[in-house]
Amino acid sequence: MTTPLPPTPYSLLPTPYSLPTNFQFSQGSLQDYVDCPRRFQLRYLQRLAWPAVEVEPALENERHLQQGTAFHRLAHQHTLGIAPERLSSAVTDADLRRWWHNYLEHGPEDLPESRYPEVVLSAPVGGYRLIAKYDLIAVGPSAMLRAGPSAILRAGPSAMPRAGAGKRAVIVDWKTSRKRPRRRWLAERLQTRVYPYLLVRAGGHLNDGQILEAEQVEMVYWFANFPEEPAHFVYDTAQYEADEAYLTSLVGQVANLSNSFYPLTTQKRHCKYCRYRSLCQRGVRAGALDEIEDELELDEGFDISLDFEQIAEIEY
């Protein structure tokens, strides 16, 4: 009788999957690749639906994600012009009611008046398309234009705006995370780099057909649990050029790995919050929900704030 061979570890199995030529990158998929190339492979190339939860208790986390989605829907409908009284009557969950109250009382201030909710923008990067869905983009006159013609004349000829210029574009992203992340962590997220970059590349139709300059763009994270502590990130040409080089390089890395092995993250402690942990032989039990807040403070900034980026890409 022939002795059966032991099962081959998953990491040693051949991987025939390659990056499709029509693959569309997003901030979420790029973040997955940066955090763990193997997770990118399993999730986006193999589309493997592995039967495991990401965090325990799973039902509590699922409820939080559902309420986060509901809040995004409320903000969307309010931006479209539905009266807040009408929307408030449908809010029954305590957390959602508190978030909604915070939004109405302490929402983002001084936003430009032309507002575009749920906008999708895309542009070619490194031979592939990069796509992003924005919660809200607000475009309008800068402070100088709002001050009126006399202020422009006092500032001199150099302040005279050309068509489409003299405006500012503010990206607003709603966050329902339990803890307010540190600014450093936010600055390192792919979302903070992809969203302003794509708005400059592909947002001209929101600016009277004129390409937006990087200096006209700002990104704001507004936290439903911390309504008076938004995070603001101004943009400029130097950052735009750095983002373009970085994103092009990152897409190239993924494309060049398409016929090779995608390595596992070296940060094994993060695997407890990944649904593929047992497949990769990195444990069986899911991480505890009440420990996520501590993990979020790690310098590595692994994507374990489970609602931080998932909701941004949900289609209503």
mmCIF file with all atom_site columns, N, CA and C in Angstrom, residues 157-200:
data_model
loop_
_atom_site.group_PDB
_atom_site.id
_atom_site.type_symbol
_atom_site.label_atom_id
_atom_site.label_alt_id
_atom_site.label_comp_id
_atom_site.label_asym_id
_atom_site.label_entity_id
_atom_site.label_seq_id
_atom_site.pdbx_PDB_ins_code
_atom_site.Cartn_x
_atom_site.Cartn_y
_atom_site.Cartn_z
_atom_site.occupancy
_atom_site.B_iso_or_equiv
_atom_site.pdbx_formal_charge
_atom_site.auth_seq_id
_atom_site.auth_comp_id
_atom_site.auth_asym_id
_atom_site.auth_atom_id
_atom_site.pdbx_PDB_model_num
ATOM 1   N N  . PRO A 1 157 ? -3.356  92.280 -9.838  1.00 0.00 ? 157 PRO A N  1
ATOM 2   C CA . PRO A 1 157 ? -3.633  91.512 -11.061 1.00 0.00 ? 157 PRO A CA 1
ATOM 3   C C  . PRO A 1 157 ? -3.366  90.023 -10.921 1.00 0.00 ? 157 PRO A C  1
ATOM 4   N N  . SER A 1 158 ? -2.387  89.649 -10.127 1.00 0.00 ? 158 SER A N  1
ATOM 5   C CA . SER A 1 158 ? -2.051  88.226 -10.005 1.00 0.00 ? 158 SER A CA 1
ATOM 6   C C  . SER A 1 158 ? -3.168  87.425 -9.368  1.00 0.00 ? 158 SER A C  1
ATOM 7   N N  . ALA A 1 159 ? -4.080  88.096 -8.688  1.00 0.00 ? 159 ALA A N  1
ATOM 8   C CA . ALA A 1 159 ? -5.173  87.392 -8.019  1.00 0.00 ? 159 ALA A CA 1
ATOM 9   C C  . ALA A 1 159 ? -6.372  87.195 -8.929  1.00 0.00 ? 159 ALA A C  1
ATOM 10  N N  . MET A 1 160 ? -6.354  87.801 -10.126 1.00 0.00 ? 160 MET A N  1
ATOM 11  C CA . MET A 1 160 ? -7.485  87.654 -11.039 1.00 0.00 ? 160 MET A CA 1
ATOM 12  C C  . MET A 1 160 ? -7.602  86.203 -11.482 1.00 0.00 ? 160 MET A C  1
ATOM 13  N N  . PRO A 1 161 ? -8.759  85.552 -11.250 1.00 0.00 ? 161 PRO A N  1
ATOM 14  C CA . PRO A 1 161 ? -8.902  84.133 -11.585 1.00 0.00 ? 161 PRO A CA 1
ATOM 15  C C  . PRO A 1 161 ? -9.188  83.921 -13.058 1.00 0.00 ? 161 PRO A C  1
ATOM 16  N N  . ARG A 1 162 ? -8.683  82.849 -13.601 1.00 0.00 ? 162 ARG A N  1
ATOM 17  C CA . ARG A 1 162 ? -9.045  82.440 -14.953 1.00 0.00 ? 162 ARG A CA 1
ATOM 18  C C  . ARG A 1 162 ? -10.295 81.571 -14.855 1.00 0.00 ? 162 ARG A C  1
ATOM 19  N N  . ALA A 1 163 ? -10.872 81.212 -16.007 1.00 0.00 ? 163 ALA A N  1
ATOM 20  C CA . ALA A 1 163 ? -12.074 80.382 -16.020 1.00 0.00 ? 163 ALA A CA 1
ATOM 21  C C  . ALA A 1 163 ? -11.806 79.052 -15.325 1.00 0.00 ? 163 ALA A C  1
ATOM 22  N N  . GLY A 1 164 ? -12.676 78.703 -14.386 1.00 0.00 ? 164 GLY A N  1
ATOM 23  C CA . GLY A 1 164 ? -12.534 77.432 -13.677 1.00 0.00 ? 164 GLY A CA 1
ATOM 24  C C  . GLY A 1 164 ? -11.578 77.487 -12.516 1.00 0.00 ? 164 GLY A C  1
ATOM 25  N N  . ALA A 1 165 ? -10.766 78.556 -12.449 1.00 0.00 ? 165 ALA A N  1
ATOM 26  C CA . ALA A 1 165 ? -9.827  78.682 -11.338 1.00 0.00 ? 165 ALA A CA 1
ATOM 27  C C  . ALA A 1 165 ? -10.494 79.488 -10.233 1.00 0.00 ? 165 ALA A C  1
ATOM 28  N N  . GLY A 1 166 ? -9.743  79.755 -9.163  1.00 0.00 ? 166 GLY A N  1
ATOM 29  C CA . GLY A 1 166 ? -10.317 80.502 -8.063  1.00 0.00 ? 166 GLY A CA 1
ATOM 30  C C  . GLY A 1 166 ? -11.321 79.708 -7.275  1.00 0.00 ? 166 GLY A C  1
ATOM 31  N N  . LYS A 1 167 ? -11.385 78.419 -7.533  1.00 0.00 ? 167 LYS A N  1
ATOM 32  C CA . LYS A 1 167 ? -12.299 77.558 -6.802  1.00 0.00 ? 167 LYS A CA 1
ATOM 33  C C  . LYS A 1 167 ? -11.517 76.613 -5.906  1.00 0.00 ? 167 LYS A C  1
ATOM 34  N N  . ARG A 1 168 ? -12.230 75.981 -5.020  1.00 0.00 ? 168 ARG A N  1
ATOM 35  C CA . ARG A 1 168 ? -11.632 74.927 -4.207  1.00 0.00 ? 168 ARG A CA 1
ATOM 36  C C  . ARG A 1 168 ? -12.541 73.716 -4.248  1.00 0.00 ? 168 ARG A C  1
ATOM 37  N N  . ALA A 1 169 ? -11.951 72.558 -4.113  1.00 0.00 ? 169 ALA A N  1
ATOM 38  C CA . ALA A 1 169 ? -12.693 71.297 -4.145  1.00 0.00 ? 169 ALA A CA 1
ATOM 39  C C  . ALA A 1 169 ? -12.373 70.532 -2.868  1.00 0.00 ? 169 ALA A C  1
ATOM 40  N N  . VAL A 1 170 ? -13.410 70.214 -2.110  1.00 0.00 ? 170 VAL A N  1
ATOM 41  C CA . VAL A 1 170 ? -13.242 69.542 -0.827  1.00 0.00 ? 170 VAL A CA 1
ATOM 42  C C  . VAL A 1 170 ? -13.834 68.140 -0.909  1.00 0.00 ? 170 VAL A C  1
ATOM 43  N N  . ILE A 1 171 ? -12.996 67.152 -0.632  1.00 0.00 ? 171 ILE A N  1
ATOM 44  C CA . ILE A 1 171 ? -13.443 65.761 -0.544  1.00 0.00 ? 171 ILE A CA 1
ATOM 45  C C  . ILE A 1 171 ? -13.838 65.500 0.901   1.00 0.00 ? 171 ILE A C  1
ATOM 46  N N  . VAL A 1 172 ? -15.050 65.012 1.111   1.00 0.00 ? 172 VAL A N  1
ATOM 47  C CA . VAL A 1 172 ? -15.498 64.663 2.461   1.00 0.00 ? 172 VAL A CA 1
ATOM 48  C C  . VAL A 1 172 ? -15.750 63.165 2.508   1.00 0.00 ? 172 VAL A C  1
ATOM 49  N N  . ASP A 1 173 ? -15.171 62.514 3.501   1.00 0.00 ? 173 ASP A N  1
ATOM 50  C CA . ASP A 1 173 ? -15.373 61.079 3.672   1.00 0.00 ? 173 ASP A CA 1
ATOM 51  C C  . ASP A 1 173 ? -15.925 60.832 5.071   1.00 0.00 ? 173 ASP A C  1
ATOM 52  N N  . TRP A 1 174 ? -17.096 60.188 5.123   1.00 0.00 ? 174 TRP A N  1
ATOM 53  C CA . TRP A 1 174 ? -17.744 59.915 6.408   1.00 0.00 ? 174 TRP A CA 1
ATOM 54  C C  . TRP A 1 174 ? -17.141 58.668 7.040   1.00 0.00 ? 174 TRP A C  1
ATOM 55  N N  . LYS A 1 175 ? -16.809 58.759 8.315   1.00 0.00 ? 175 LYS A N  1
ATOM 56  C CA . LYS A 1 175 ? -16.247 57.618 9.029   1.00 0.00 ? 175 LYS A CA 1
ATOM 57  C C  . LYS A 1 175 ? -17.038 57.348 10.306  1.00 0.00 ? 175 LYS A C  1
ATOM 58  N N  . THR A 1 176 ? -17.378 56.093 10.521  1.00 0.00 ? 176 THR A N  1
ATOM 59  C CA . THR A 1 176 ? -18.108 55.696 11.728  1.00 0.00 ? 176 THR A CA 1
ATOM 60  C C  . THR A 1 176 ? -17.259 54.794 12.614  1.00 0.00 ? 176 THR A C  1
ATOM 61  N N  . SER A 1 177 ? -15.953 54.846 12.462  1.00 0.00 ? 177 SER A N  1
ATOM 62  C CA . SER A 1 177 ? -15.061 54.024 13.280  1.00 0.00 ? 177 SER A CA 1
ATOM 63  C C  . SER A 1 177 ? -15.222 54.380 14.754  1.00 0.00 ? 177 SER A C  1
ATOM 64  N N  . ARG A 1 178 ? -15.005 53.397 15.600  1.00 0.00 ? 178 ARG A N  1
ATOM 65  C CA . ARG A 1 178 ? -15.221 53.579 17.038  1.00 0.00 ? 178 ARG A CA 1
ATOM 66  C C  . ARG A 1 178 ? -14.198 54.515 17.665  1.00 0.00 ? 178 ARG A C  1
ATOM 67  N N  . LYS A 1 179 ? -13.017 54.540 17.106  1.00 0.00 ? 179 LYS A N  1
ATOM 68  C CA . LYS A 1 179 ? -11.946 55.356 17.654  1.00 0.00 ? 179 LYS A CA 1
ATOM 69  C C  . LYS A 1 179 ? -11.430 56.294 16.568  1.00 0.00 ? 179 LYS A C  1
ATOM 70  N N  . ARG A 1 180 ? -11.070 57.497 16.957  1.00 0.00 ? 180 ARG A N  1
ATOM 71  C CA . ARG A 1 180 ? -10.522 58.427 15.974  1.00 0.00 ? 180 ARG A CA 1
ATOM 72  C C  . ARG A 1 180 ? -9.061  58.082 15.726  1.00 0.00 ? 180 ARG A C  1
ATOM 73  N N  . PRO A 1 181 ? -8.706  57.713 14.503  1.00 0.00 ? 181 PRO A N  1
ATOM 74  C CA . PRO A 1 181 ? -7.310  57.353 14.212  1.00 0.00 ? 181 PRO A CA 1
ATOM 75  C C  . PRO A 1 181 ? -6.384  58.557 14.337  1.00 0.00 ? 181 PRO A C  1
ATOM 76  N N  . ARG A 1 182 ? -5.129  58.264 14.564  1.00 0.00 ? 182 ARG A N  1
ATOM 77  C CA . ARG A 1 182 ? -4.129  59.321 14.605  1.00 0.00 ? 182 ARG A CA 1
ATOM 78  C C  . ARG A 1 182 ? -3.901  59.894 13.207  1.00 0.00 ? 182 ARG A C  1
ATOM 79  N N  . ARG A 1 183 ? -3.483  61.128 13.146  1.00 0.00 ? 183 ARG A N  1
ATOM 80  C CA . ARG A 1 183 ? -3.255  61.785 11.858  1.00 0.00 ? 183 ARG A CA 1
ATOM 81  C C  . ARG A 1 183 ? -2.194  61.054 11.046  1.00 0.00 ? 183 ARG A C  1
ATOM 82  N N  . ARG A 1 184 ? -1.156  60.596 11.705  1.00 0.00 ? 184 ARG A N  1
ATOM 83  C CA . ARG A 1 184 ? -0.095  59.884 10.992  1.00 0.00 ? 184 ARG A CA 1
ATOM 84  C C  . ARG A 1 184 ? -0.650  58.642 10.302  1.00 0.00 ? 184 ARG A C  1
ATOM 85  N N  . TRP A 1 185 ? -1.504  57.917 11.008  1.00 0.00 ? 185 TRP A N  1
ATOM 86  C CA . TRP A 1 185 ? -2.103  56.706 10.431  1.00 0.00 ? 185 TRP A CA 1
ATOM 87  C C  . TRP A 1 185 ? -2.941  57.060 9.210   1.00 0.00 ? 185 TRP A C  1
ATOM 88  N N  . LEU A 1 186 ? -3.744  58.120 9.332   1.00 0.00 ? 186 LEU A N  1
ATOM 89  C CA . LEU A 1 186 ? -4.575  58.551 8.213   1.00 0.00 ? 186 LEU A CA 1
ATOM 90  C C  . LEU A 1 186 ? -3.725  58.968 7.019   1.00 0.00 ? 186 LEU A C  1
ATOM 91  N N  . ALA A 1 187 ? -2.649  59.694 7.281   1.00 0.00 ? 187 ALA A N  1
ATOM 92  C CA . ALA A 1 187 ? -1.800  60.194 6.198   1.00 0.00 ? 187 ALA A CA 1
ATOM 93  C C  . ALA A 1 187 ? -1.184  59.063 5.396   1.00 0.00 ? 187 ALA A C  1
ATOM 94  N N  . GLU A 1 188 ? -0.984  57.914 6.031   1.00 0.00 ? 188 GLU A N  1
ATOM 95  C CA . GLU A 1 188 ? -0.343  56.787 5.360   1.00 0.00 ? 188 GLU A CA 1
ATOM 96  C C  . GLU A 1 188 ? -1.330  55.893 4.618   1.00 0.00 ? 188 GLU A C  1
ATOM 97  N N  . ARG A 1 189 ? -2.623  56.120 4.792   1.00 0.00 ? 189 ARG A N  1
ATOM 98  C CA . ARG A 1 189 ? -3.605  55.278 4.118   1.00 0.00 ? 189 ARG A CA 1
ATOM 99  C C  . ARG A 1 189 ? -3.630  55.567 2.625   1.00 0.00 ? 189 ARG A C  1
ATOM 100 N N  . LEU A 1 190 ? -3.870  54.537 1.842   1.00 0.00 ? 190 LEU A N  1
ATOM 101 C CA . LEU A 1 190 ? -3.960  54.727 0.393   1.00 0.00 ? 190 LEU A CA 1
ATOM 102 C C  . LEU A 1 190 ? -5.120  55.639 0.035   1.00 0.00 ? 190 LEU A C  1
ATOM 103 N N  . GLN A 1 191 ? -6.182  55.607 0.814   1.00 0.00 ? 191 GLN A N  1
ATOM 104 C CA . GLN A 1 191 ? -7.325  56.464 0.522   1.00 0.00 ? 191 GLN A CA 1
ATOM 105 C C  . GLN A 1 191 ? -6.932  57.939 0.532   1.00 0.00 ? 191 GLN A C  1
ATOM 106 N N  . THR A 1 192 ? -6.072  58.327 1.470   1.00 0.00 ? 192 THR A N  1
ATOM 107 C CA . THR A 1 192 ? -5.648  59.720 1.581   1.00 0.00 ? 192 THR A CA 1
ATOM 108 C C  . THR A 1 192 ? -4.792  60.138 0.394   1.00 0.00 ? 192 THR A C  1
ATOM 109 N N  . ARG A 1 193 ? -4.203  59.188 -0.297  1.00 0.00 ? 193 ARG A N  1
ATOM 110 C CA . ARG A 1 193 ? -3.386  59.499 -1.469  1.00 0.00 ? 193 ARG A CA 1
ATOM 111 C C  . ARG A 1 193 ? -4.192  59.355 -2.762  1.00 0.00 ? 193 ARG A C  1
ATOM 112 N N  . VAL A 1 194 ? -5.024  58.324 -2.836  1.00 0.00 ? 194 VAL A N  1
ATOM 113 C CA . VAL A 1 194 ? -5.756  58.046 -4.073  1.00 0.00 ? 194 VAL A CA 1
ATOM 114 C C  . VAL A 1 194 ? -6.840  59.089 -4.337  1.00 0.00 ? 194 VAL A C  1
ATOM 115 N N  . TYR A 1 195 ? -7.609  59.458 -3.331  1.00 0.00 ? 195 TYR A N  1
ATOM 116 C CA . TYR A 1 195 ? -8.768  60.323 -3.560  1.00 0.00 ? 195 TYR A CA 1
ATOM 117 C C  . TYR A 1 195 ? -8.389  61.715 -4.082  1.00 0.00 ? 195 TYR A C  1
ATOM 118 N N  . PRO A 1 196 ? -7.468  62.439 -3.432  1.00 0.00 ? 196 PRO A N  1
ATOM 119 C CA . PRO A 1 196 ? -7.088  63.743 -3.997  1.00 0.00 ? 196 PRO A CA 1
ATOM 120 C C  . PRO A 1 196 ? -6.419  63.615 -5.367  1.00 0.00 ? 196 PRO A C  1
ATOM 121 N N  . TYR A 1 197 ? -5.590  62.589 -5.525  1.00 0.00 ? 197 TYR A N  1
ATOM 122 C CA . TYR A 1 197 ? -4.898  62.390 -6.797  1.00 0.00 ? 197 TYR A CA 1
ATOM 123 C C  . TYR A 1 197 ? -5.897  62.205 -7.940  1.00 0.00 ? 197 TYR A C  1
ATOM 124 N N  . LEU A 1 198 ? -6.880  61.336 -7.739  1.00 0.00 ? 198 LEU A N  1
ATOM 125 C CA . LEU A 1 198 ? -7.855  61.085 -8.799  1.00 0.00 ? 198 LEU A CA 1
ATOM 126 C C  . LEU A 1 198 ? -8.740  62.299 -9.059  1.00 0.00 ? 198 LEU A C  1
ATOM 127 N N  . LEU A 1 199 ? -9.020  63.077 -8.041  1.00 0.00 ? 199 LEU A N  1
ATOM 128 C CA . LEU A 1 199 ? -9.831  64.271 -8.259  1.00 0.00 ? 199 LEU A CA 1
ATOM 129 C C  . LEU A 1 199 ? -9.099  65.254 -9.170  1.00 0.00 ? 199 LEU A C  1
ATOM 130 N N  . VAL A 1 200 ? -7.799  65.402 -8.984  1.00 0.00 ? 200 VAL A N  1
ATOM 131 C CA . VAL A 1 200 ? -7.016  66.262 -9.874  1.00 0.00 ? 200 VAL A CA 1
ATOM 132 C C  . VAL A 1 200 ? -6.982  65.673 -11.279 1.00 0.00 ? 200 VAL A C  1
#
